[in-house]
Amino acid sequence: MVLQPILYTPSPSLSASNPSRPTLKILNQLLLPHRSIYVPLTTLSETWYAIRSMQVRGAPAIAIVAALGVAVTLPTLNDSEEEEREAGDEGGDVGKGNEEGKGREGGGGSSAEEAEKNILQALDYLLTARPTAVNLADAAGKLGRVVRRAVATAASAVDADADASGEYRLSGARVAAGNVVYEAYVAAAEKMLVDDLRDNENIGRSLATAGYGTALGVVRSLHARQALKHAYYTETRPYNQGSRLTGYELIHDGIPATLITDSMAAALLQRRGHPENIFAVVVGADRVSANGDTANKIGTYALAILARYHNVKFLVAAPRTTIDLNTKSGSEIVIEERPSLEMTMMKGPVIRQLEDGTSHMDAETEAVSIAAEGTQVWNPAFDVTPAALIDGIITEVGVIEKGEDGEFSLDHIFTKQESHSDPIGAKKGMPNPTEGP
């Protein structure tokens, strides 16, 4: 069974009188691998906090959670949410929300213009949670265009309902127009979830997406075809997504794999690269620029350099929503910097040794300091790997390789239909997975 990082239940109607509304829950990845707990997201501040604190991770999954996070606040998106956001921005606990405002009806009685304002402000607010992940901005842009088209359609309907003096006969016409905009938004957000499931399954499912996954999706695909003997994965300091999350998924899926520290990658390729036929390093991406430069979790650039030195293919797995043609090169990508505590402490359950020689794992987690008090920290969440070090980009429409000029040309993939052929290893110059370890 594949892990589901996002649980979403749609609602048949968004009217203010309808008690049945969409619901959204996410698998709290901060508690993995020791506990699997789903957290309900009911307000914008809860969604912002879930994204910022990395309860949800991966550019595709972040975008989907943000899109649906706005959807579940409708039709109650109103001034109480705006007050809540302002309180969070001023340093309050953005994870707790405004209990007083949760039950108020606001958005359900909005005009089309008010609905547009509410939605666009909500999306802009969520964009501040993780600025490097392009999927979030891409989703916000697409949803914004849907909202604007819906506003134009709703305005025409309201104009047709005006009386001879130009005044609205009924305020209900304006309310109905607002509901049209909300319903158009929710339909578009739900479609993004469906599209993400489809696109990432074509790539190759994981906690970093709503479905099959990107880099780990490639590993799953090879394993399913019995074309993978073994996988190695790094711990991914400083947040340990590799040891906590990737390892959890690999064990869950029964894929043979070995954990190494980030600093062991060079020794692995040097000592075991040829004997074990390590044919490729596969990574995900948070943003791919127009020239192929790729921003991904810190440490990716170092892996690319090691792969090039050891003549191992370096592949980026990313859906087309991660490719940002408006960003010309990696030098234009904003790199998020994370809190110093993520480097100077570690969290996990306490292991207690019992008298009979066995051990017991506590249910709750505790934080442990691993650095001297007063340590100064530089903690960028991402680095940028130059396109020159990347051999191919694996997308839902196939593997993108460089042209004869040694450059990536990514424009054309946005006009291609989804490929149902093997996206891995079937292209010229790509490694044959059946020969890999």
XYZ file of C-alpha atoms in Angstrom, residues 30 49 53 235-241 243-244 338-348 365-377 379:
37
model
C 7.853 15.809 11.356
C 2.449 26.683 9.438
C 7.465 23.972 9.468
C 20.433 11.025 5.579
C 19.978 14.561 4.123
C 21.226 16.813 6.874
C 20.333 18.995 8.584
C 16.641 18.009 8.676
C 17.272 14.311 8.019
C 14.507 13.868 5.464
C 16.856 8.905 7.160
C 13.411 9.841 8.525
C 16.111 28.032 7.635
C 16.380 28.525 11.424
C 19.707 27.761 13.075
C 18.058 25.357 15.523
C 17.546 22.881 12.697
C 21.329 22.433 12.625
C 22.160 22.721 16.306
C 19.597 20.268 17.637
C 17.952 16.998 16.675
C 14.547 15.586 17.567
C 13.481 12.014 18.104
C 9.842 13.089 20.924
C 12.488 15.198 22.624
C 15.047 17.687 21.315
C 18.767 17.180 21.946
C 21.475 19.802 21.466
C 24.323 18.683 19.175
C 26.357 21.906 18.992
C 28.121 24.174 21.440
C 26.020 26.980 22.876
C 26.577 30.191 20.925
C 27.432 28.411 17.663
C 26.884 30.631 14.606
C 24.976 28.912 11.803
C 21.539 27.127 7.029
